JSON list of C-alpha atoms in Angstrom, two decimals:
[
{"chain": "A", "resi": 1, "resn": "MET", "atom": "CA", "xyz": [-6.07, -2.87, -29.43]},
{"chain": "A", "resi": 2, "resn": "SER", "atom": "CA", "xyz": [-7.80, -0.63, -26.44]},
{"chain": "A", "resi": 3, "resn": "HIS", "atom": "CA", "xyz": [-6.78, -1.53, -22.88]},
{"chain": "A", "resi": 4, "resn": "ALA", "atom": "CA", "xyz": [-9.48, -1.52, -20.32]},
{"chain": "A", "resi": 5, "resn": "ILE", "atom": "CA", "xyz": [-7.49, -0.26, -17.89]},
{"chain": "A", "resi": 6, "resn": "PRO", "atom": "CA", "xyz": [-5.90, 3.08, -19.37]},
{"chain": "A", "resi": 7, "resn": "GLU", "atom": "CA", "xyz": [-1.89, 3.37, -19.76]},
{"chain": "A", "resi": 8, "resn": "SER", "atom": "CA", "xyz": [-2.12, 7.06, -18.20]},
{"chain": "A", "resi": 9, "resn": "TRP", "atom": "CA", "xyz": [-3.23, 4.80, -14.79]},
{"chain": "A", "resi": 10, "resn": "HIS", "atom": "CA", "xyz": [0.17, 2.07, -15.31]},
{"chain": "A", "resi": 11, "resn": "ASP", "atom": "CA", "xyz": [2.27, 4.59, -13.15]},
{"chain": "A", "resi": 12, "resn": "PHE", "atom": "CA", "xyz": [-0.13, 4.97, -10.46]},
{"chain": "A", "resi": 13, "resn": "PHE", "atom": "CA", "xyz": [-0.70, 1.38, -10.22]},
{"chain": "A", "resi": 14, "resn": "ASN", "atom": "CA", "xyz": [2.20, 0.44, -9.93]},
{"chain": "A", "resi": 15, "resn": "LEU", "atom": "CA", "xyz": [3.53, 3.10, -7.01]},
{"chain": "A", "resi": 16, "resn": "VAL", "atom": "CA", "xyz": [0.41, 2.13, -4.95]},
{"chain": "A", "resi": 17, "resn": "GLY", "atom": "CA", "xyz": [0.96, -1.51, -5.48]},
{"chain": "A", "resi": 18, "resn": "CYS", "atom": "CA", "xyz": [4.46, -1.24, -4.55]},
{"chain": "A", "resi": 19, "resn": "ALA", "atom": "CA", "xyz": [3.63, 0.72, -0.98]},
{"chain": "A", "resi": 20, "resn": "ALA", "atom": "CA", "xyz": [0.89, -2.15, -0.16]},
{"chain": "A", "resi": 21, "resn": "ALA", "atom": "CA", "xyz": [3.24, -4.41, -0.06]},
{"chain": "A", "resi": 22, "resn": "THR", "atom": "CA", "xyz": [5.85, -2.24, 1.58]},
{"chain": "A", "resi": 23, "resn": "LEU", "atom": "CA", "xyz": [2.97, -1.62, 4.20]},
{"chain": "A", "resi": 24, "resn": "VAL", "atom": "CA", "xyz": [1.92, -5.62, 3.95]},
{"chain": "A", "resi": 25, "resn": "GLY", "atom": "CA", "xyz": [5.34, -6.66, 5.43]},
{"chain": "A", "resi": 26, "resn": "LEU", "atom": "CA", "xyz": [5.68, -3.80, 8.39]},
{"chain": "A", "resi": 27, "resn": "MET", "atom": "CA", "xyz": [2.73, -4.98, 9.66]},
{"chain": "A", "resi": 28, "resn": "PHE", "atom": "CA", "xyz": [3.77, -8.69, 10.18]},
{"chain": "A", "resi": 29, "resn": "VAL", "atom": "CA", "xyz": [6.44, -6.39, 11.39]},
{"chain": "A", "resi": 30, "resn": "ALA", "atom": "CA", "xyz": [5.28, -4.57, 13.50]},
{"chain": "A", "resi": 31, "resn": "ALA", "atom": "CA", "xyz": [3.46, -7.84, 14.29]},
{"chain": "A", "resi": 32, "resn": "SER", "atom": "CA", "xyz": [6.33, -9.15, 16.05]},
{"chain": "A", "resi": 33, "resn": "VAL", "atom": "CA", "xyz": [7.68, -6.71, 17.55]},
{"chain": "A", "resi": 34, "resn": "GLY", "atom": "CA", "xyz": [4.64, -6.40, 19.37]},
{"chain": "A", "resi": 35, "resn": "ALA", "atom": "CA", "xyz": [3.95, -10.10, 19.77]},
{"chain": "A", "resi": 36, "resn": "GLY", "atom": "CA", "xyz": [4.50, -9.47, 23.70]},
{"chain": "A", "resi": 37, "resn": "VAL", "atom": "CA", "xyz": [1.10, -7.24, 23.90]},
{"chain": "A", "resi": 38, "resn": "PHE", "atom": "CA", "xyz": [-0.87, -9.82, 22.52]},
{"chain": "A", "resi": 39, "resn": "THR", "atom": "CA", "xyz": [-1.38, -11.87, 24.50]},
{"chain": "A", "resi": 40, "resn": "GLY", "atom": "CA", "xyz": [-4.49, -14.69, 24.61]},
{"chain": "A", "resi": 41, "resn": "GLU", "atom": "CA", "xyz": [-6.92, -12.61, 26.51]},
{"chain": "A", "resi": 42, "resn": "ARG", "atom": "CA", "xyz": [-6.28, -9.93, 23.75]},
{"chain": "A", "resi": 43, "resn": "GLN", "atom": "CA", "xyz": [-5.70, -12.75, 21.19]},
{"chain": "A", "resi": 44, "resn": "VAL", "atom": "CA", "xyz": [-9.64, -11.29, 19.95]},
{"chain": "A", "resi": 45, "resn": "GLY", "atom": "CA", "xyz": [-8.56, -7.47, 19.19]},
{"chain": "A", "resi": 46, "resn": "LEU", "atom": "CA", "xyz": [-5.49, -8.78, 17.08]},
{"chain": "A", "resi": 47, "resn": "ARG", "atom": "CA", "xyz": [-7.72, -11.05, 14.60]},
{"chain": "A", "resi": 48, "resn": "THR", "atom": "CA", "xyz": [-10.81, -8.36, 14.80]},
{"chain": "A", "resi": 49, "resn": "LEU", "atom": "CA", "xyz": [-8.48, -5.26, 14.15]},
{"chain": "A", "resi": 50, "resn": "LEU", "atom": "CA", "xyz": [-5.13, -6.21, 13.08]},
{"chain": "A", "resi": 51, "resn": "SER", "atom": "CA", "xyz": [-5.63, -8.83, 10.22]},
{"chain": "A", "resi": 52, "resn": "PRO", "atom": "CA", "xyz": [-7.73, -7.25, 9.12]},
{"chain": "A", "resi": 53, "resn": "THR", "atom": "CA", "xyz": [-6.15, -4.28, 8.28]},
{"chain": "A", "resi": 54, "resn": "VAL", "atom": "CA", "xyz": [-3.10, -6.94, 6.53]},
{"chain": "A", "resi": 55, "resn": "VAL", "atom": "CA", "xyz": [-6.08, -7.88, 4.75]},
{"chain": "A", "resi": 56, "resn": "ALA", "atom": "CA", "xyz": [-7.12, -3.99, 3.43]},
{"chain": "A", "resi": 57, "resn": "PHE", "atom": "CA", "xyz": [-2.82, -3.17, 2.45]},
{"chain": "A", "resi": 58, "resn": "SER", "atom": "CA", "xyz": [-3.75, -7.35, 1.00]},
{"chain": "A", "resi": 59, "resn": "VAL", "atom": "CA", "xyz": [-6.23, -6.43, -0.84]},
{"chain": "A", "resi": 60, "resn": "VAL", "atom": "CA", "xyz": [-5.23, -3.04, -2.55]},
{"chain": "A", "resi": 61, "resn": "LEU", "atom": "CA", "xyz": [-2.06, -4.86, -3.30]},
{"chain": "A", "resi": 62, "resn": "ALA", "atom": "CA", "xyz": [-4.02, -7.54, -5.92]},
{"chain": "A", "resi": 63, "resn": "ALA", "atom": "CA", "xyz": [-6.32, -4.48, -6.36]},
{"chain": "A", "resi": 64, "resn": "CYS", "atom": "CA", "xyz": [-3.36, -2.44, -8.07]},
{"chain": "A", "resi": 65, "resn": "ILE", "atom": "CA", "xyz": [-2.43, -6.22, -9.45]},
{"chain": "A", "resi": 66, "resn": "VAL", "atom": "CA", "xyz": [-5.45, -5.65, -11.50]},
{"chain": "A", "resi": 67, "resn": "GLY", "atom": "CA", "xyz": [-4.88, -2.73, -12.37]},
{"chain": "A", "resi": 68, "resn": "VAL", "atom": "CA", "xyz": [-1.54, -3.10, -13.72]},
{"chain": "A", "resi": 69, "resn": "LEU", "atom": "CA", "xyz": [-3.03, -6.35, -16.29]},
{"chain": "A", "resi": 70, "resn": "PRO", "atom": "CA", "xyz": [-2.09, -6.26, -19.82]},
{"chain": "A", "resi": 71, "resn": "THR", "atom": "CA", "xyz": [-5.77, -6.68, -21.12]},
{"chain": "A", "resi": 72, "resn": "ALA", "atom": "CA", "xyz": [-7.87, -5.08, -23.51]},
{"chain": "A", "resi": 73, "resn": "ASP", "atom": "CA", "xyz": [-11.35, -6.75, -22.83]},
{"chain": "A", "resi": 74, "resn": "TRP", "atom": "CA", "xyz": [-13.01, -5.16, -19.66]},
{"chain": "A", "resi": 75, "resn": "MET", "atom": "CA", "xyz": [-14.24, -7.81, -18.13]},
{"chain": "A", "resi": 76, "resn": "VAL", "atom": "CA", "xyz": [-11.24, -8.91, -16.97]},
{"chain": "A", "resi": 77, "resn": "PRO", "atom": "CA", "xyz": [-11.13, -6.40, -14.57]},
{"chain": "A", "resi": 78, "resn": "ALA", "atom": "CA", "xyz": [-14.43, -6.28, -13.91]},
{"chain": "A", "resi": 79, "resn": "LEU", "atom": "CA", "xyz": [-15.15, -9.51, -12.14]},
{"chain": "A", "resi": 80, "resn": "LEU", "atom": "CA", "xyz": [-12.31, -9.28, -10.33]},
{"chain": "A", "resi": 81, "resn": "LEU", "atom": "CA", "xyz": [-12.26, -6.52, -8.32]},
{"chain": "A", "resi": 82, "resn": "SER", "atom": "CA", "xyz": [-16.05, -7.29, -8.31]},
{"chain": "A", "resi": 83, "resn": "ALA", "atom": "CA", "xyz": [-15.14, -10.27, -6.43]},
{"chain": "A", "resi": 84, "resn": "ILE", "atom": "CA", "xyz": [-12.32, -8.17, -4.54]},
{"chain": "A", "resi": 85, "resn": "GLY", "atom": "CA", "xyz": [-15.11, -6.04, -3.50]},
{"chain": "A", "resi": 86, "resn": "LEU", "atom": "CA", "xyz": [-17.28, -8.51, -3.00]},
{"chain": "A", "resi": 87, "resn": "LEU", "atom": "CA", "xyz": [-15.42, -10.39, -0.90]},
{"chain": "A", "resi": 88, "resn": "GLY", "atom": "CA", "xyz": [-14.67, -7.58, 1.02]},
{"chain": "A", "resi": 89, "resn": "ILE", "atom": "CA", "xyz": [-17.95, -6.16, 1.72]},
{"chain": "A", "resi": 90, "resn": "ALA", "atom": "CA", "xyz": [-19.23, -9.53, 3.44]},
{"chain": "A", "resi": 91, "resn": "TYR", "atom": "CA", "xyz": [-15.33, -9.84, 5.22]},
{"chain": "A", "resi": 92, "resn": "SER", "atom": "CA", "xyz": [-15.56, -6.23, 6.86]},
{"chain": "A", "resi": 93, "resn": "LEU", "atom": "CA", "xyz": [-19.28, -7.42, 8.32]},
{"chain": "A", "resi": 94, "resn": "LEU", "atom": "CA", "xyz": [-17.49, -10.70, 9.50]},
{"chain": "A", "resi": 95, "resn": "ILE", "atom": "CA", "xyz": [-15.60, -8.16, 11.27]},
{"chain": "A", "resi": 96, "resn": "LEU", "atom": "CA", "xyz": [-18.26, -5.68, 12.65]},
{"chain": "A", "resi": 97, "resn": "GLN", "atom": "CA", "xyz": [-20.23, -8.75, 13.33]},
{"chain": "A", "resi": 98, "resn": "ARG", "atom": "CA", "xyz": [-17.09, -9.76, 15.49]},
{"chain": "A", "resi": 99, "resn": "MET", "atom": "CA", "xyz": [-16.67, -6.33, 16.96]},
{"chain": "A", "resi": 100, "resn": "ILE", "atom": "CA", "xyz": [-20.40, -6.17, 18.15]},
{"chain": "A", "resi": 101, "resn": "GLN", "atom": "CA", "xyz": [-20.33, -10.57, 19.98]},
{"chain": "A", "resi": 102, "resn": "ASN", "atom": "CA", "xyz": [-16.76, -9.13, 21.68]},
{"chain": "A", "resi": 103, "resn": "GLY", "atom": "CA", "xyz": [-18.07, -5.90, 23.26]},
{"chain": "A", "resi": 104, "resn": "ILE", "atom": "CA", "xyz": [-15.39, -4.59, 21.00]},
{"chain": "A", "resi": 105, "resn": "THR", "atom": "CA", "xyz": [-17.34, -1.58, 20.50]},
{"chain": "A", "resi": 106, "resn": "ALA", "atom": "CA", "xyz": [-17.93, -0.84, 23.67]},
{"chain": "A", "resi": 107, "resn": "LYS", "atom": "CA", "xyz": [-14.75, -0.71, 24.97]},
{"chain": "A", "resi": 108, "resn": "ILE", "atom": "CA", "xyz": [-13.24, 2.13, 21.67]},
{"chain": "A", "resi": 109, "resn": "ASP", "atom": "CA", "xyz": [-14.58, 5.25, 20.64]},
{"chain": "A", "resi": 110, "resn": "HIS", "atom": "CA", "xyz": [-17.16, 6.49, 17.44]},
{"chain": "A", "resi": 111, "resn": "GLU", "atom": "CA", "xyz": [-13.91, 6.96, 15.65]},
{"chain": "A", "resi": 112, "resn": "ASP", "atom": "CA", "xyz": [-12.19, 3.70, 16.30]},
{"chain": "A", "resi": 113, "resn": "ARG", "atom": "CA", "xyz": [-15.18, 2.63, 14.74]},
{"chain": "A", "resi": 114, "resn": "LEU", "atom": "CA", "xyz": [-15.52, 4.01, 11.74]},
{"chain": "A", "resi": 115, "resn": "TRP", "atom": "CA", "xyz": [-11.46, 3.57, 10.28]},
{"chain": "A", "resi": 116, "resn": "TYR", "atom": "CA", "xyz": [-12.30, 0.44, 11.36]},
{"chain": "A", "resi": 117, "resn": "ALA", "atom": "CA", "xyz": [-15.35, -1.13, 10.56]},
{"chain": "A", "resi": 118, "resn": "PHE", "atom": "CA", "xyz": [-17.58, 1.55, 7.72]},
{"chain": "A", "resi": 119, "resn": "ALA", "atom": "CA", "xyz": [-14.84, 3.02, 6.39]},
{"chain": "A", "resi": 120, "resn": "PRO", "atom": "CA", "xyz": [-13.56, -0.44, 5.03]},
{"chain": "A", "resi": 121, "resn": "ILE", "atom": "CA", "xyz": [-16.50, -0.94, 3.98]},
{"chain": "A", "resi": 122, "resn": "LEU", "atom": "CA", "xyz": [-17.36, 2.06, 1.83]},
{"chain": "A", "resi": 123, "resn": "ALA", "atom": "CA", "xyz": [-13.75, 2.20, 0.33]},
{"chain": "A", "resi": 124, "resn": "TYR", "atom": "CA", "xyz": [-14.95, -2.32, -0.67]},
{"chain": "A", "resi": 125, "resn": "ILE", "atom": "CA", "xyz": [-17.93, -0.43, -2.51]},
{"chain": "A", "resi": 126, "resn": "VAL", "atom": "CA", "xyz": [-16.26, 1.83, -4.15]},
{"chain": "A", "resi": 127, "resn": "LEU", "atom": "CA", "xyz": [-14.56, -1.47, -5.46]},
{"chain": "A", "resi": 128, "resn": "THR", "atom": "CA", "xyz": [-17.48, -3.13, -5.99]},
{"chain": "A", "resi": 129, "resn": "ALA", "atom": "CA", "xyz": [-18.67, -0.26, -8.04]},
{"chain": "A", "resi": 130, "resn": "SER", "atom": "CA", "xyz": [-15.33, -0.16, -9.91]},
{"chain": "A", "resi": 131, "resn": "GLY", "atom": "CA", "xyz": [-16.41, -3.58, -10.42]},
{"chain": "A", "resi": 132, "resn": "LEU", "atom": "CA", "xyz": [-18.99, -2.64, -11.95]},
{"chain": "A", "resi": 133, "resn": "ALA", "atom": "CA", "xyz": [-18.32, 0.73, -14.76]},
{"chain": "A", "resi": 134, "resn": "PHE", "atom": "CA", "xyz": [-15.74, -1.47, -16.32]},
{"chain": "A", "resi": 135, "resn": "ALA", "atom": "CA", "xyz": [-18.27, -4.70, -17.05]},
{"chain": "A", "resi": 136, "resn": "ALA", "atom": "CA", "xyz": [-20.27, -1.04, -18.24]},
{"chain": "A", "resi": 137, "resn": "GLY", "atom": "CA", "xyz": [-17.38, 0.01, -19.58]},
{"chain": "A", "resi": 138, "resn": "SER", "atom": "CA", "xyz": [-16.96, 3.34, -18.66]},
{"chain": "A", "resi": 139, "resn": "GLU", "atom": "CA", "xyz": [-14.41, 5.85, -18.98]},
{"chain": "A", "resi": 140, "resn": "ALA", "atom": "CA", "xyz": [-14.40, 6.30, -15.39]},
{"chain": "A", "resi": 141, "resn": "ALA", "atom": "CA", "xyz": [-13.01, 3.07, -14.08]},
{"chain": "A", "resi": 142, "resn": "ALA", "atom": "CA", "xyz": [-10.55, 3.52, -13.64]},
{"chain": "A", "resi": 143, "resn": "ALA", "atom": "CA", "xyz": [-10.60, 6.55, -11.52]},
{"chain": "A", "resi": 144, "resn": "ILE", "atom": "CA", "xyz": [-13.17, 4.74, -9.74]},
{"chain": "A", "resi": 145, "resn": "LEU", "atom": "CA", "xyz": [-11.01, 2.00, -9.15]},
{"chain": "A", "resi": 146, "resn": "ALA", "atom": "CA", "xyz": [-8.10, 5.18, -8.00]},
{"chain": "A", "resi": 147, "resn": "THR", "atom": "CA", "xyz": [-10.50, 6.25, -5.77]},
{"chain": "A", "resi": 148, "resn": "GLY", "atom": "CA", "xyz": [-11.00, 2.73, -4.06]},
{"chain": "A", "resi": 149, "resn": "ILE", "atom": "CA", "xyz": [-8.10, 1.51, -3.45]},
{"chain": "A", "resi": 150, "resn": "CYS", "atom": "CA", "xyz": [-6.82, 4.94, -1.87]},
{"chain": "A", "resi": 151, "resn": "MET", "atom": "CA", "xyz": [-9.61, 5.31, 0.36]},
{"chain": "A", "resi": 152, "resn": "LEU", "atom": "CA", "xyz": [-8.23, 1.34, 1.53]},
{"chain": "A", "resi": 153, "resn": "LEU", "atom": "CA", "xyz": [-5.13, 2.36, 1.65]},
{"chain": "A", "resi": 154, "resn": "ILE", "atom": "CA", "xyz": [-5.58, 5.84, 3.69]},
{"chain": "A", "resi": 155, "resn": "ALA", "atom": "CA", "xyz": [-7.94, 3.56, 6.22]},
{"chain": "A", "resi": 156, "resn": "GLY", "atom": "CA", "xyz": [-5.44, 1.39, 6.44]},
{"chain": "A", "resi": 157, "resn": "ILE", "atom": "CA", "xyz": [-2.76, 3.57, 7.24]},
{"chain": "A", "resi": 158, "resn": "ARG", "atom": "CA", "xyz": [-4.78, 5.11, 9.56]},
{"chain": "A", "resi": 159, "resn": "ASN", "atom": "CA", "xyz": [-5.91, 2.02, 11.78]},
{"chain": "A", "resi": 160, "resn": "ALA", "atom": "CA", "xyz": [-1.87, 1.09, 11.42]},
{"chain": "A", "resi": 161, "resn": "TRP", "atom": "CA", "xyz": [-0.75, 3.88, 13.00]},
{"chain": "A", "resi": 162, "resn": "ASP", "atom": "CA", "xyz": [-3.39, 3.46, 15.88]},
{"chain": "A", "resi": 163, "resn": "MET", "atom": "CA", "xyz": [-2.47, -0.04, 16.53]},
{"chain": "A", "resi": 164, "resn": "THR", "atom": "CA", "xyz": [0.96, 1.30, 16.80]},
{"chain": "A", "resi": 165, "resn": "THR", "atom": "CA", "xyz": [0.44, 3.94, 19.15]},
{"chain": "A", "resi": 166, "resn": "TRP", "atom": "CA", "xyz": [-1.74, 1.51, 21.45]},
{"chain": "A", "resi": 167, "resn": "VAL", "atom": "CA", "xyz": [1.52, -1.23, 21.15]},
{"chain": "A", "resi": 168, "resn": "VAL", "atom": "CA", "xyz": [3.62, 1.71, 22.17]},
{"chain": "A", "resi": 169, "resn": "LEU", "atom": "CA", "xyz": [1.39, 2.51, 25.44]},
{"chain": "A", "resi": 170, "resn": "ARG", "atom": "CA", "xyz": [0.43, -0.85, 26.42]},
{"chain": "A", "resi": 171, "resn": "ARG", "atom": "CA", "xyz": [4.94, -1.89, 26.76]},
{"chain": "A", "resi": 172, "resn": "GLN", "atom": "CA", "xyz": [4.92, 1.44, 28.61]},
{"chain": "A", "resi": 173, "resn": "SER", "atom": "CA", "xyz": [2.81, 0.39, 31.50]}
]
């Protein structure tokens, strides 16, 4: 029986999935520690910047779960990853719209706009492409999936660090 995702990728998805689950938990701890900084007037920023980072780590976890599913059918990961990617694109566009509507894009620099808005959209596009690659039965599908996961993980780590330094600076002032 052939596997939709080669066994050689199992350890990769297992390791990255564990890391993503840990990072989701750490985001909850960070939000709790920074609770005094996230006042009512900063709630839009919290929902616009912190929540998408938790979502990104959660999507990495979900995609890794798909990566270790014991299925021989290429269509199972194809459908799941395509759905995850398309939902991620829609969510990221909603976040970008919220950033523009609430004037956040005017308050943050180009680097932050790139990492908070455009990097996740690109990663979700790659995740969607991995779903299409699985649907086509491509041998490169797992590598495309790994690329999208790593892109999202890197963007999430960068954004989590950015928010952490922001909270630390606000608590000191």
